[in-house]
Amino acid sequence: MNYEGSDRDRRDARSDEAHTDPIGYRVDEGSEFHRTVHGPPQRQEPHPRSSRDADREPEAERGALPQEVGRSRAATRKDRAASSRKRRGRLVALVLGLVLVVAVAGGAYFAVNKFGNRTTPNADFTAGSPGDGVVIQVHPNDTAQQIGTQAADKGVVASSGAFLEAALLNNAITSVQPGFYLLASNVPASQAVNELVDPASRVGNMVISEGRQLHDARDVNTGAVKKGIYTLISEASCVDRTGSGTPTCVSYDDLNVAGAVDDPAALGVPDWATDRVEGVPDRDRQLEGLIAAGTWDFDPSAAPTDILKQLVSESATRYEDTGILTAGANSGLTPYDTLVAASLVERESLPQDFSKVARVILNRLAVPQKLEFDSTVNYSLDTTEVATTDADRARVTPWNTYASEGLPATPISSPSIGAVQAVEMPADGDWLYFVTINQAGETLFTRSYEEHLANITKVEGGFLDSGR
């Protein structure tokens, strides 16, 4: 029989195994892979060979190997393939091991000479002469190497390698959350890592609760001031870069001025809200509702306009993720009007009644019938109370839904995602009226005005009394 094809298969298989690893890289003694694993080749004196040895070498290369007597050609190939797979498996394990080492090190370069014992120390600052604080950002999924590179670029540490070495020695590095951190500059890498893992170093972090407004509001009955979004941003922006004990903050007034510019695009306003924002009658209120409720991180060293642009543009993405751009097919509202209606839902009800109040709003708009929500009266007064006075309800403003039909000129707060979704998918019902009868938030719904008047008599004593 002719075994030429079998010999060629064996020769090609041995050639592949000798010169490439399982993912295609050369691994023979002259390859980069081999030198990385085994170090540089050692110089050896050549061994003399007889002409008979030289004559036999081509025969060996042709694969003239002894075979078990009586074994089939298929069985021999099966054994050979199994042996090949085992050798390849050992190489795969070695390659993956090297990859894992690099991954754990965060991609750092320690200047180790081909896995030898000689190292070049990473540059590091000495202790005792820290500089002013600088803000660095930790992005989601950042490695310690990436954080170290940013810290080195901003002068916090002398080199990213030194930062990484210090990070690998500090287990708390795994608890660092995405956000912004104030770190002293010109410090040893170990100090920089200690500051980074200290929760007190985090800056520009704030929580905006559902139903929060841009500006401060005063409770009519208690006199307590509910901080507005601009106040929350201002407080979260305060950082003490010099260590003097006197922080620098972006002021409430600076944010209010920045939020009133005529160019909505400069503030990150999405296309679906631009026309309405341009027509807002009070520029100080044009961003109302466009900064979503939730937890936020921003760069406190940024300009007021840049801070607002980040918050508004990222809020637009959060709203769009609810389906606000296409919800009009169900509700009949534009994306911006969906946001306006959601803000009313947020201020008028508790979550268990969101979808019902959303249906009341849509039903009244369809009649059409005035919404007559006390929350819209309070909005233009910058006050908060359950009930309002006859005089306040009679005051004509772009937001007072007692004085005008339709929705207010803008949202009256930052609605929760739940409130937005309630407007996008309201409950089924024919209700036109609702009244909350106690502090627990119990709310009664009806289509009949006569029944609504009867429900009002169920309001607990003093609950709807005005504080003015």
C-alpha positions as a LaTeX table, in Angstrom:
\begin{tabular}{lrrr}
\hline
Residue & $x$ (\AA) & $y$ (\AA) & $z$ (\AA) \\
\hline
Met1 & 0.00 & 0.00 & 0.00 \\
Asn2 & 1.04 & 3.60 & $-0.54$ \\
Tyr3 & 1.59 & 5.43 & 2.80 \\
Glu4 & 2.83 & 8.66 & 1.27 \\
Gly5 & $-0.27$ & 10.55 & 2.35 \\
Ser6 & 0.01 & 9.21 & 5.91 \\
Asp7 & 3.67 & 10.22 & 6.16 \\
Arg8 & 2.84 & 13.71 & 4.93 \\
Asp9 & 0.09 & 14.06 & 7.54 \\
Arg10 & 2.52 & 13.10 & 10.29 \\
Arg11 & 5.22 & 15.41 & 9.03 \\
Asp12 & 2.83 & 18.38 & 8.70 \\
Ala13 & 1.37 & 17.73 & 12.17 \\
Arg14 & 4.81 & 17.64 & 13.79 \\
Ser15 & 5.83 & 20.78 & 11.91 \\
Asp16 & 2.72 & 22.67 & 13.14 \\
Glu17 & 3.29 & 21.58 & 16.74 \\
Ala18 & 6.92 & 22.60 & 16.66 \\
His19 & 6.40 & 26.11 & 15.34 \\
Thr20 & 3.00 & 27.43 & 16.44 \\
Asp21 & 1.01 & 27.50 & 19.65 \\
Pro22 & $-2.71$ & 26.57 & 19.58 \\
Ile23 & $-3.79$ & 30.14 & 18.65 \\
Gly24 & $-1.31$ & 30.61 & 15.85 \\
Tyr25 & 1.86 & 32.06 & 17.41 \\
Arg26 & 5.31 & 30.59 & 16.86 \\
Val27 & 6.64 & 28.72 & 19.87 \\
Asp28 & 9.91 & 27.19 & 18.68 \\
Glu29 & 13.20 & 28.27 & 20.26 \\
Gly30 & 13.50 & 31.25 & 17.95 \\
Ser31 & 10.01 & 32.63 & 18.67 \\
Glu32 & 8.99 & 35.50 & 20.96 \\
Phe33 & 6.65 & 33.12 & 22.84 \\
His34 & 9.50 & 30.68 & 23.62 \\
Arg35 & 11.85 & 33.44 & 24.74 \\
Thr36 & 9.12 & 34.92 & 26.99 \\
Val37 & 8.53 & 31.61 & 28.73 \\
His38 & 12.06 & 30.10 & 28.77 \\
Gly39 & 14.33 & 33.14 & 28.55 \\
Pro40 & 16.95 & 33.77 & 25.88 \\
Pro41 & 18.55 & 30.68 & 24.29 \\
Gln42 & 21.79 & 29.43 & 25.89 \\
Arg43 & 24.88 & 29.26 & 23.74 \\
Gln44 & 25.98 & 25.63 & 23.23 \\
Glu45 & 28.84 & 24.05 & 21.37 \\
Pro46 & 27.65 & 22.02 & 18.36 \\
His47 & 27.85 & 18.25 & 18.72 \\
Pro48 & 29.79 & 16.43 & 16.00 \\
Arg49 & 27.66 & 14.04 & 13.96 \\
Ser50 & 28.75 & 11.22 & 11.77 \\
Ser51 & 27.80 & 11.18 & 8.15 \\
Arg52 & 25.64 & 8.17 & 8.97 \\
Asp53 & 23.63 & 10.25 & 11.47 \\
Ala54 & 23.23 & 12.98 & 8.91 \\
Asp55 & 22.07 & 10.44 & 6.35 \\
Arg56 & 19.42 & 9.10 & 8.78 \\
Glu57 & 17.96 & 12.53 & 9.71 \\
Pro58 & 15.85 & 13.01 & 6.56 \\
Glu59 & 14.34 & 9.59 & 7.13 \\
Ala60 & 13.25 & 10.58 & 10.65 \\
Glu61 & 11.79 & 13.84 & 9.37 \\
Arg62 & 9.73 & 11.83 & 6.89 \\
Gly63 & 8.04 & 10.21 & 9.88 \\
Ala64 & 9.38 & 6.67 & 9.55 \\
Leu65 & 8.18 & 5.83 & 13.07 \\
Pro66 & 7.58 & 2.29 & 14.37 \\
Gln67 & 3.92 & 1.33 & 14.46 \\
Glu68 & 2.19 & $-1.28$ & 16.55 \\
Val69 & 1.82 & $-4.50$ & 14.62 \\
Gly70 & $-1.73$ & $-5.31$ & 13.72 \\
Arg71 & $-3.17$ & $-1.83$ & 14.56 \\
Ser72 & $-5.28$ & $-0.26$ & 11.89 \\
Arg73 & $-4.38$ & 2.93 & 10.20 \\
Ala74 & $-7.47$ & 4.62 & 11.71 \\
Ala75 & $-6.52$ & 3.58 & 15.25 \\
Thr76 & $-3.01$ & 4.90 & 14.78 \\
Arg77 & $-4.34$ & 8.24 & 13.62 \\
Lys78 & $-6.73$ & 8.35 & 16.60 \\
Asp79 & $-3.85$ & 7.82 & 19.07 \\
Arg80 & $-1.76$ & 10.41 & 17.30 \\
Ala81 & $-4.61$ & 12.95 & 17.42 \\
Ala82 & $-5.10$ & 12.33 & 21.16 \\
Ser83 & $-1.40$ & 12.89 & 21.80 \\
Ser84 & $-1.52$ & 16.08 & 19.75 \\
Arg85 & $-4.51$ & 17.35 & 21.69 \\
Lys86 & $-2.75$ & 16.72 & 25.01 \\
Arg87 & 0.31 & 18.71 & 23.89 \\
Arg88 & $-1.92$ & 21.48 & 22.58 \\
Gly89 & $-3.88$ & 21.48 & 25.86 \\
Arg90 & $-0.67$ & 22.02 & 27.83 \\
Leu91 & 0.19 & 24.97 & 25.62 \\
Val92 & $-3.33$ & 26.42 & 25.91 \\
Ala93 & $-3.09$ & 26.21 & 29.72 \\
Leu94 & 0.26 & 27.98 & 29.60 \\
Val95 & $-1.02$ & 30.72 & 27.32 \\
Leu96 & $-4.17$ & 31.26 & 29.40 \\
Gly97 & $-2.06$ & 31.36 & 32.54 \\
Leu98 & 0.00 & 34.16 & 31.09 \\
Val99 & $-3.16$ & 36.04 & 30.08 \\
Leu100 & $-4.59$ & 35.73 & 33.59 \\
Val101 & $-1.39$ & 37.07 & 35.12 \\
Val102 & $-1.60$ & 40.11 & 32.86 \\
Ala103 & $-5.30$ & 40.56 & 33.64 \\
Val104 & $-4.73$ & 40.46 & 37.40 \\
Ala105 & $-1.95$ & 42.96 & 37.01 \\
Gly106 & $-4.34$ & 45.24 & 35.17 \\
Gly107 & $-2.11$ & 45.41 & 32.14 \\
Ala108 & 0.79 & 46.87 & 34.06 \\
Tyr109 & 4.39 & 46.76 & 32.88 \\
Phe110 & 6.72 & 46.06 & 35.74 \\
Ala111 & 9.84 & 46.14 & 33.55 \\
Val112 & 10.53 & 42.53 & 34.41 \\
Asn113 & 13.19 & 41.11 & 32.12 \\
Lys114 & 11.49 & 38.13 & 30.43 \\
Phe115 & 10.18 & 36.61 & 33.67 \\
Gly116 & 13.65 & 36.83 & 35.16 \\
Asn117 & 14.67 & 38.29 & 38.49 \\
Arg118 & 15.90 & 41.68 & 37.30 \\
Thr119 & 13.38 & 44.56 & 37.70 \\
Thr120 & 13.39 & 48.30 & 37.12 \\
Pro121 & 11.52 & 50.14 & 39.95 \\
Asn122 & 8.54 & 52.24 & 38.88 \\
Ala123 & 8.92 & 55.96 & 39.44 \\
Asp124 & 7.26 & 57.14 & 42.65 \\
Phe125 & 6.99 & 60.40 & 44.58 \\
Thr126 & 8.42 & 60.67 & 48.07 \\
Ala127 & 6.25 & 61.49 & 51.05 \\
Gly128 & 6.06 & 64.90 & 52.64 \\
Ser129 & 5.32 & 67.34 & 49.84 \\
Pro130 & 1.74 & 66.84 & 48.60 \\
Gly131 & 0.27 & 69.32 & 46.15 \\
Asp132 & $-3.27$ & 70.61 & 45.65 \\
Gly133 & $-6.04$ & 68.12 & 45.19 \\
Val134 & $-7.17$ & 67.09 & 41.73 \\
Val135 & $-10.31$ & 65.30 & 40.62 \\
Ile136 & $-10.05$ & 61.97 & 38.83 \\
Gln137 & $-12.89$ & 59.90 & 37.44 \\
Val138 & $-13.35$ & 56.17 & 37.90 \\
His139 & $-15.39$ & 54.87 & 34.99 \\
Pro140 & $-17.46$ & 51.68 & 35.10 \\
Asn141 & $-15.23$ & 48.63 & 34.48 \\
Asp142 & $-12.00$ & 50.64 & 34.85 \\
Thr143 & $-8.94$ & 48.56 & 35.73 \\
Ala144 & $-6.40$ & 49.68 & 38.30 \\
Gln145 & $-4.03$ & 50.27 & 35.41 \\
Gln146 & $-6.46$ & 52.68 & 33.75 \\
Ile147 & $-7.05$ & 54.55 & 37.01 \\
Gly148 & $-3.29$ & 54.71 & 37.55 \\
Thr149 & $-2.72$ & 56.11 & 34.07 \\
Gln150 & $-5.19$ & 58.92 & 34.74 \\
Ala151 & $-3.65$ & 59.57 & 38.16 \\
Ala152 & $-0.20$ & 59.81 & 36.58 \\
Asp153 & $-1.44$ & 62.09 & 33.80 \\
Lys154 & $-2.91$ & 64.48 & 36.38 \\
Gly155 & 0.18 & 64.49 & 38.59 \\
Val156 & $-1.28$ & 62.52 & 41.47 \\
Val157 & 1.42 & 59.84 & 41.21 \\
Ala158 & 4.74 & 59.66 & 39.39 \\
Ser159 & 3.84 & 56.61 & 37.30 \\
Ser160 & 0.93 & 54.32 & 36.59 \\
Gly161 & 3.13 & 51.33 & 37.41 \\
Ala162 & 3.75 & 52.55 & 40.95 \\
Phe163 & 0.01 & 53.12 & 41.40 \\
Leu164 & $-0.77$ & 49.63 & 40.20 \\
Glu165 & 1.79 & 48.01 & 42.48 \\
Ala166 & 0.24 & 49.86 & 45.44 \\
Ala167 & $-3.29$ & 48.94 & 44.32 \\
Leu168 & $-2.41$ & 45.25 & 44.18 \\
Leu169 & $-1.34$ & 45.44 & 47.83 \\
Asn170 & $-4.58$ & 47.10 & 48.98 \\
Asn171 & $-7.61$ & 44.79 & 49.01 \\
Ala172 & $-9.97$ & 47.74 & 49.41 \\
Ile173 & $-9.31$ & 48.74 & 45.79 \\
Thr174 & $-12.01$ & 46.25 & 44.76 \\
Ser175 & $-14.66$ & 48.28 & 46.63 \\
Val176 & $-14.08$ & 51.51 & 44.69 \\
Gln177 & $-17.22$ & 52.58 & 42.87 \\
Pro178 & $-17.49$ & 54.53 & 39.60 \\
Gly179 & $-17.53$ & 58.25 & 40.29 \\
Phe180 & $-15.29$ & 61.24 & 40.95 \\
Tyr181 & $-12.59$ & 61.40 & 43.63 \\
Leu182 & $-10.46$ & 64.21 & 45.05 \\
Leu183 & $-6.85$ & 63.07 & 45.49 \\
Ala184 & $-3.82$ & 65.05 & 46.60 \\
Ser185 & $-1.20$ & 65.49 & 43.89 \\
Asn186 & 2.53 & 64.68 & 44.09 \\
Val187 & 2.11 & 61.86 & 46.63 \\
Pro188 & 3.49 & 58.31 & 46.93 \\
Ala189 & 1.39 & 55.77 & 45.10 \\
Ser190 & 0.44 & 54.00 & 48.32 \\
Gln191 & $-1.00$ & 57.25 & 49.69 \\
Ala192 & $-2.93$ & 57.88 & 46.49 \\
Val193 & $-4.50$ & 54.42 & 46.67 \\
Asn194 & $-5.38$ & 54.92 & 50.36 \\
Glu195 & $-7.12$ & 58.17 & 49.49 \\
Leu196 & $-8.97$ & 56.60 & 46.58 \\
Val197 & $-10.45$ & 53.81 & 48.71 \\
Asp198 & $-11.51$ & 56.27 & 51.42 \\
Pro199 & $-15.25$ & 57.05 & 50.92 \\
Ala200 & $-14.59$ & 60.61 & 52.13 \\
Ser201 & $-12.61$ & 61.26 & 48.95 \\
Arg202 & $-15.65$ & 60.84 & 46.73 \\
Val203 & $-16.99$ & 64.13 & 45.38 \\
Gly204 & $-19.73$ & 65.23 & 43.00 \\
Asn205 & $-22.13$ & 62.55 & 44.21 \\
Met206 & $-25.77$ & 63.33 & 44.97 \\
Val207 & $-29.24$ & 61.81 & 45.13 \\
Ile208 & $-32.23$ & 63.56 & 43.60 \\
Ser209 & $-35.44$ & 62.26 & 45.10 \\
Glu210 & $-38.61$ & 61.76 & 43.08 \\
Gly211 & $-40.71$ & 64.90 & 42.75 \\
Arg212 & $-37.81$ & 67.26 & 43.46 \\
Gln213 & $-37.95$ & 70.69 & 41.79 \\
Leu214 & $-35.15$ & 72.84 & 40.39 \\
His215 & $-35.59$ & 75.54 & 43.02 \\
Asp216 & $-36.04$ & 75.47 & 46.77 \\
Ala217 & $-39.61$ & 75.26 & 48.04 \\
Arg218 & $-41.06$ & 76.17 & 51.43 \\
Asp219 & $-43.65$ & 74.11 & 53.25 \\
Val220 & $-46.52$ & 76.46 & 54.08 \\
Asn221 & $-47.47$ & 74.69 & 57.29 \\
Thr222 & $-44.06$ & 74.03 & 58.85 \\
Gly223 & $-41.84$ & 76.64 & 57.19 \\
Ala224 & $-39.30$ & 73.92 & 56.34 \\
Val225 & $-37.33$ & 74.44 & 53.15 \\
Lys226 & $-37.12$ & 71.57 & 50.69 \\
Lys227 & $-33.83$ & 71.83 & 48.83 \\
Gly228 & $-34.10$ & 72.15 & 45.08 \\
Ile229 & $-31.92$ & 70.41 & 42.52 \\
Tyr230 & $-29.68$ & 73.45 & 42.06 \\
Thr231 & $-29.01$ & 73.50 & 45.81 \\
Leu232 & $-28.21$ & 69.79 & 45.80 \\
Ile233 & $-25.77$ & 70.23 & 42.91 \\
Ser234 & $-24.14$ & 73.19 & 44.64 \\
Glu235 & $-23.61$ & 71.24 & 47.86 \\
Ala236 & $-22.25$ & 68.18 & 46.03 \\
Ser237 & $-19.79$ & 70.37 & 44.10 \\
Cys238 & $-17.95$ & 71.59 & 47.21 \\
Val239 & $-14.32$ & 70.42 & 47.33 \\
Asp240 & $-11.35$ & 71.56 & 49.38 \\
Arg241 & $-8.47$ & 71.33 & 46.91 \\
Thr242 & $-5.90$ & 73.19 & 49.02 \\
Gly243 & $-6.62$ & 71.54 & 52.37 \\
Ser244 & $-7.34$ & 74.93 & 53.90 \\
Gly245 & $-10.65$ & 73.80 & 55.34 \\
Thr246 & $-12.56$ & 76.18 & 53.07 \\
Pro247 & $-14.13$ & 74.31 & 50.15 \\
Thr248 & $-14.86$ & 75.84 & 46.76 \\
Cys249 & $-18.39$ & 75.29 & 45.43 \\
Val250 & $-20.40$ & 75.97 & 42.31 \\
Ser251 & $-23.01$ & 78.41 & 43.59 \\
Tyr252 & $-26.78$ & 78.12 & 43.37 \\
Asp253 & $-26.92$ & 81.43 & 41.50 \\
Asp254 & $-24.29$ & 80.31 & 38.98 \\
Leu255 & $-26.31$ & 77.18 & 38.24 \\
Asn256 & $-29.53$ & 79.16 & 37.91 \\
Val257 & $-27.88$ & 81.53 & 35.42 \\
Ala258 & $-26.33$ & 78.65 & 33.47 \\
Gly259 & $-29.67$ & 76.85 & 33.32 \\
Ala260 & $-31.38$ & 79.90 & 31.82 \\
Val261 & $-29.26$ & 80.27 & 28.66 \\
Asp262 & $-31.14$ & 80.64 & 25.38 \\
Asp263 & $-29.44$ & 77.70 & 23.65 \\
Pro264 & $-31.06$ & 74.42 & 24.79 \\
Ala265 & $-28.46$ & 72.34 & 22.92 \\
Ala266 & $-25.72$ & 73.88 & 25.09 \\
Leu267 & $-27.53$ & 72.36 & 28.08 \\
Gly268 & $-27.95$ & 68.89 & 26.61 \\
Val269 & $-31.70$ & 69.26 & 25.97 \\
Pro270 & $-32.81$ & 66.42 & 23.65 \\
Asp271 & $-34.38$ & 67.09 & 20.27 \\
Trp272 & $-37.80$ & 65.94 & 21.46 \\
Ala273 & $-37.88$ & 68.72 & 24.07 \\
Thr274 & $-36.06$ & 71.55 & 22.27 \\
Asp275 & $-39.06$ & 73.38 & 20.79 \\
Arg276 & $-40.97$ & 73.37 & 24.05 \\
Val277 & $-37.96$ & 74.46 & 26.10 \\
Glu278 & $-37.36$ & 77.37 & 23.72 \\
Gly279 & $-40.93$ & 78.51 & 24.40 \\
Val280 & $-40.88$ & 78.29 & 28.21 \\
Pro281 & $-42.12$ & 81.66 & 29.55 \\
Asp282 & $-39.71$ & 81.70 & 32.50 \\
Arg283 & $-36.11$ & 80.90 & 31.51 \\
Asp284 & $-35.23$ & 80.06 & 35.13 \\
Arg285 & $-37.63$ & 77.11 & 34.91 \\
Gln286 & $-36.80$ & 75.80 & 31.43 \\
Leu287 & $-34.87$ & 72.77 & 32.71 \\
Glu288 & $-37.60$ & 71.69 & 35.12 \\
Gly289 & $-38.14$ & 67.94 & 34.90 \\
Leu290 & $-35.24$ & 67.43 & 32.50 \\
Ile291 & $-32.85$ & 66.33 & 35.27 \\
Ala292 & $-34.14$ & 62.94 & 36.30 \\
Ala293 & $-34.54$ & 61.63 & 39.81 \\
Gly294 & $-31.88$ & 59.16 & 40.91 \\
Thr295 & $-28.23$ & 58.93 & 41.96 \\
Trp296 & $-25.79$ & 61.11 & 40.06 \\
Asp297 & $-22.05$ & 61.62 & 39.76 \\
Phe298 & $-20.59$ & 64.72 & 38.15 \\
Asp299 & $-17.23$ & 66.47 & 37.97 \\
Pro300 & $-17.35$ & 69.21 & 40.62 \\
Ser301 & $-14.44$ & 70.98 & 38.97 \\
Ala302 & $-16.43$ & 71.44 & 35.74 \\
Ala303 & $-18.16$ & 74.68 & 34.71 \\
Pro304 & $-21.85$ & 75.05 & 35.71 \\
Thr305 & $-23.01$ & 74.76 & 32.10 \\
Asp306 & $-21.01$ & 71.54 & 31.62 \\
Ile307 & $-22.43$ & 70.05 & 34.83 \\
Leu308 & $-25.99$ & 70.78 & 33.73 \\
Lys309 & $-25.34$ & 69.51 & 30.21 \\
Gln310 & $-24.10$ & 66.17 & 31.55 \\
Leu311 & $-27.08$ & 65.75 & 33.88 \\
Val312 & $-29.67$ & 66.75 & 31.28 \\
Ser313 & $-28.25$ & 64.65 & 28.45 \\
Glu314 & $-27.88$ & 61.54 & 30.63 \\
Ser315 & $-31.40$ & 62.10 & 32.01 \\
Ala316 & $-32.74$ & 62.16 & 28.46 \\
Thr317 & $-31.24$ & 58.72 & 27.94 \\
Arg318 & $-32.91$ & 57.43 & 31.12 \\
Tyr319 & $-36.28$ & 58.73 & 29.96 \\
Glu320 & $-35.83$ & 57.36 & 26.47 \\
Asp321 & $-35.09$ & 53.94 & 27.93 \\
Thr322 & $-38.69$ & 53.86 & 29.26 \\
Gly323 & $-40.07$ & 54.10 & 25.73 \\
Ile324 & $-41.09$ & 57.75 & 26.01 \\
Leu325 & $-40.34$ & 58.37 & 22.32 \\
Thr326 & $-42.99$ & 55.91 & 21.15 \\
Ala327 & $-45.48$ & 55.98 & 24.05 \\
Gly328 & $-47.61$ & 58.56 & 22.25 \\
Ala329 & $-49.14$ & 55.77 & 20.19 \\
Asn330 & $-50.89$ & 54.66 & 23.39 \\
Ser331 & $-51.34$ & 57.90 & 25.35 \\
Gly332 & $-51.62$ & 60.44 & 22.53 \\
Leu333 & $-48.98$ & 62.63 & 24.19 \\
Thr334 & $-45.67$ & 63.89 & 22.83 \\
Pro335 & $-42.53$ & 62.81 & 24.71 \\
Tyr336 & $-42.27$ & 66.20 & 26.42 \\
Asp337 & $-45.96$ & 66.22 & 27.41 \\
Thr338 & $-45.50$ & 62.70 & 28.75 \\
Leu339 & $-42.81$ & 64.12 & 31.03 \\
Val340 & $-45.12$ & 67.00 & 32.07 \\
Ala341 & $-47.98$ & 64.62 & 32.88 \\
Ala342 & $-45.64$ & 62.30 & 34.77 \\
Ser343 & $-44.54$ & 65.19 & 36.99 \\
Leu344 & $-48.19$ & 65.81 & 37.91 \\
Val345 & $-48.69$ & 62.13 & 38.67 \\
Glu346 & $-45.61$ & 62.22 & 40.91 \\
Arg347 & $-46.79$ & 65.22 & 42.92 \\
Glu348 & $-50.45$ & 64.23 & 43.16 \\
Ser349 & $-50.32$ & 60.59 & 44.21 \\
Leu350 & $-48.46$ & 57.67 & 45.74 \\
Pro351 & $-46.97$ & 54.93 & 43.54 \\
Gln352 & $-49.91$ & 52.57 & 44.05 \\
Asp353 & $-52.20$ & 55.13 & 42.38 \\
Phe354 & $-49.84$ & 56.39 & 39.64 \\
Ser355 & $-51.58$ & 54.61 & 36.78 \\
Lys356 & $-55.05$ & 55.73 & 37.93 \\
Val357 & $-54.07$ & 59.39 & 38.24 \\
Ala358 & $-52.41$ & 59.14 & 34.82 \\
Arg359 & $-55.74$ & 57.93 & 33.43 \\
Val360 & $-57.60$ & 60.83 & 35.07 \\
Ile361 & $-55.20$ & 63.28 & 33.39 \\
Leu362 & $-55.69$ & 61.70 & 29.97 \\
Asn363 & $-59.47$ & 61.52 & 30.41 \\
Arg364 & $-59.70$ & 65.20 & 31.36 \\
Leu365 & $-57.49$ & 66.27 & 28.49 \\
Ala366 & $-59.75$ & 64.34 & 26.12 \\
Val367 & $-63.01$ & 65.98 & 27.33 \\
Pro368 & $-61.45$ & 68.69 & 27.51 \\
Gln369 & $-61.73$ & 69.64 & 31.17 \\
Lys370 & $-59.41$ & 71.62 & 33.41 \\
Leu371 & $-57.07$ & 69.45 & 35.44 \\
Glu372 & $-57.40$ & 71.65 & 38.56 \\
Phe373 & $-54.40$ & 70.28 & 40.44 \\
Asp374 & $-53.25$ & 72.10 & 43.57 \\
Ser375 & $-49.68$ & 71.00 & 42.85 \\
Thr376 & $-49.64$ & 73.27 & 39.78 \\
Val377 & $-50.75$ & 76.21 & 41.90 \\
Asn378 & $-48.00$ & 75.55 & 44.42 \\
Tyr379 & $-45.36$ & 75.28 & 41.70 \\
Ser380 & $-45.33$ & 78.88 & 40.60 \\
Leu381 & $-45.45$ & 80.00 & 44.24 \\
Asp382 & $-42.43$ & 77.84 & 45.22 \\
Thr383 & $-44.47$ & 76.51 & 48.13 \\
Thr384 & $-45.81$ & 73.14 & 49.17 \\
Glu385 & $-49.17$ & 72.29 & 50.76 \\
Val386 & $-51.96$ & 69.83 & 50.12 \\
Ala387 & $-54.65$ & 72.50 & 49.78 \\
Thr388 & $-54.43$ & 75.98 & 48.24 \\
Thr389 & $-56.37$ & 79.19 & 48.77 \\
Asp390 & $-59.11$ & 80.53 & 46.52 \\
Ala391 & $-56.92$ & 83.53 & 45.73 \\
Asp392 & $-53.98$ & 81.38 & 44.68 \\
Arg393 & $-56.18$ & 79.14 & 42.53 \\
Ala394 & $-57.51$ & 82.22 & 40.76 \\
Arg395 & $-54.02$ & 83.49 & 39.94 \\
Val396 & $-53.33$ & 83.02 & 36.23 \\
Thr397 & $-49.88$ & 81.54 & 35.54 \\
Pro398 & $-48.50$ & 79.30 & 32.77 \\
Trp399 & $-48.64$ & 76.44 & 35.30 \\
Asn400 & $-51.93$ & 76.93 & 37.17 \\
Thr401 & $-54.32$ & 74.26 & 35.88 \\
Tyr402 & $-57.22$ & 75.83 & 37.76 \\
Ala403 & $-56.87$ & 78.95 & 35.61 \\
Ser404 & $-56.21$ & 77.28 & 32.23 \\
Glu405 & $-57.06$ & 74.09 & 30.39 \\
Gly406 & $-54.43$ & 71.60 & 29.36 \\
Leu407 & $-51.05$ & 70.73 & 30.81 \\
Pro408 & $-48.70$ & 73.20 & 32.52 \\
Ala409 & $-46.00$ & 74.96 & 30.47 \\
Thr410 & $-43.30$ & 72.63 & 31.87 \\
Pro411 & $-43.03$ & 69.67 & 34.21 \\
Ile412 & $-43.47$ & 70.78 & 37.81 \\
Ser413 & $-40.86$ & 68.38 & 39.20 \\
Ser414 & $-38.52$ & 65.53 & 38.30 \\
Pro415 & $-40.77$ & 62.48 & 38.02 \\
Ser416 & $-39.74$ & 58.97 & 38.92 \\
Ile417 & $-39.39$ & 56.39 & 36.18 \\
Gly418 & $-42.49$ & 54.74 & 37.64 \\
Ala419 & $-44.53$ & 57.89 & 37.09 \\
Val420 & $-43.28$ & 58.18 & 33.49 \\
Gln421 & $-44.21$ & 54.57 & 32.82 \\
Ala422 & $-47.66$ & 55.13 & 34.36 \\
Val423 & $-48.40$ & 57.85 & 31.81 \\
Glu424 & $-47.06$ & 55.67 & 29.01 \\
Met425 & $-49.31$ & 52.78 & 30.10 \\
Pro426 & $-52.17$ & 54.20 & 32.21 \\
Ala427 & $-54.78$ & 52.07 & 33.93 \\
Asp428 & $-58.08$ & 51.41 & 32.21 \\
Gly429 & $-60.90$ & 53.47 & 33.66 \\
Asp430 & $-63.34$ & 56.33 & 33.06 \\
Trp431 & $-62.43$ & 58.36 & 36.16 \\
Leu432 & $-62.47$ & 62.15 & 36.00 \\
Tyr433 & $-62.07$ & 62.97 & 39.70 \\
Phe434 & $-59.99$ & 61.83 & 42.63 \\
Val435 & $-59.40$ & 63.06 & 46.15 \\
Thr436 & $-56.84$ & 62.03 & 48.76 \\
Ile437 & $-58.58$ & 61.81 & 52.12 \\
Asn438 & $-55.81$ & 61.29 & 54.70 \\
Gln439 & $-52.11$ & 61.43 & 55.48 \\
Ala440 & $-51.79$ & 57.74 & 54.61 \\
Gly441 & $-52.48$ & 58.67 & 50.99 \\
Glu442 & $-55.82$ & 56.87 & 50.64 \\
Thr443 & $-57.34$ & 58.15 & 47.40 \\
Leu444 & $-60.87$ & 57.78 & 46.01 \\
Phe445 & $-61.61$ & 57.83 & 42.26 \\
Thr446 & $-64.88$ & 58.39 & 40.39 \\
Arg447 & $-66.36$ & 59.67 & 37.12 \\
Ser448 & $-69.36$ & 61.27 & 38.80 \\
Tyr449 & $-69.01$ & 64.80 & 40.12 \\
Glu450 & $-71.78$ & 64.19 & 42.68 \\
Glu451 & $-69.95$ & 61.12 & 43.98 \\
His452 & $-66.73$ & 63.16 & 44.04 \\
Leu453 & $-68.43$ & 65.73 & 46.29 \\
Ala454 & $-69.52$ & 62.89 & 48.56 \\
Asn455 & $-65.94$ & 61.57 & 48.66 \\
Ile456 & $-64.68$ & 64.98 & 49.75 \\
Thr457 & $-66.83$ & 64.71 & 52.88 \\
Lys458 & $-64.73$ & 61.66 & 53.82 \\
Val459 & $-61.56$ & 63.73 & 54.08 \\
Glu460 & $-60.14$ & 63.55 & 57.58 \\
Gly461 & $-60.53$ & 66.70 & 59.63 \\
Gly462 & $-57.93$ & 69.40 & 58.88 \\
Phe463 & $-56.20$ & 67.41 & 56.13 \\
Leu464 & $-57.18$ & 69.85 & 53.37 \\
Asp465 & $-56.95$ & 73.03 & 55.44 \\
Ser466 & $-54.58$ & 75.63 & 54.01 \\
Gly467 & $-51.71$ & 76.92 & 56.12 \\
Arg468 & $-52.29$ & 80.44 & 54.83 \\
\hline
\end{tabular}
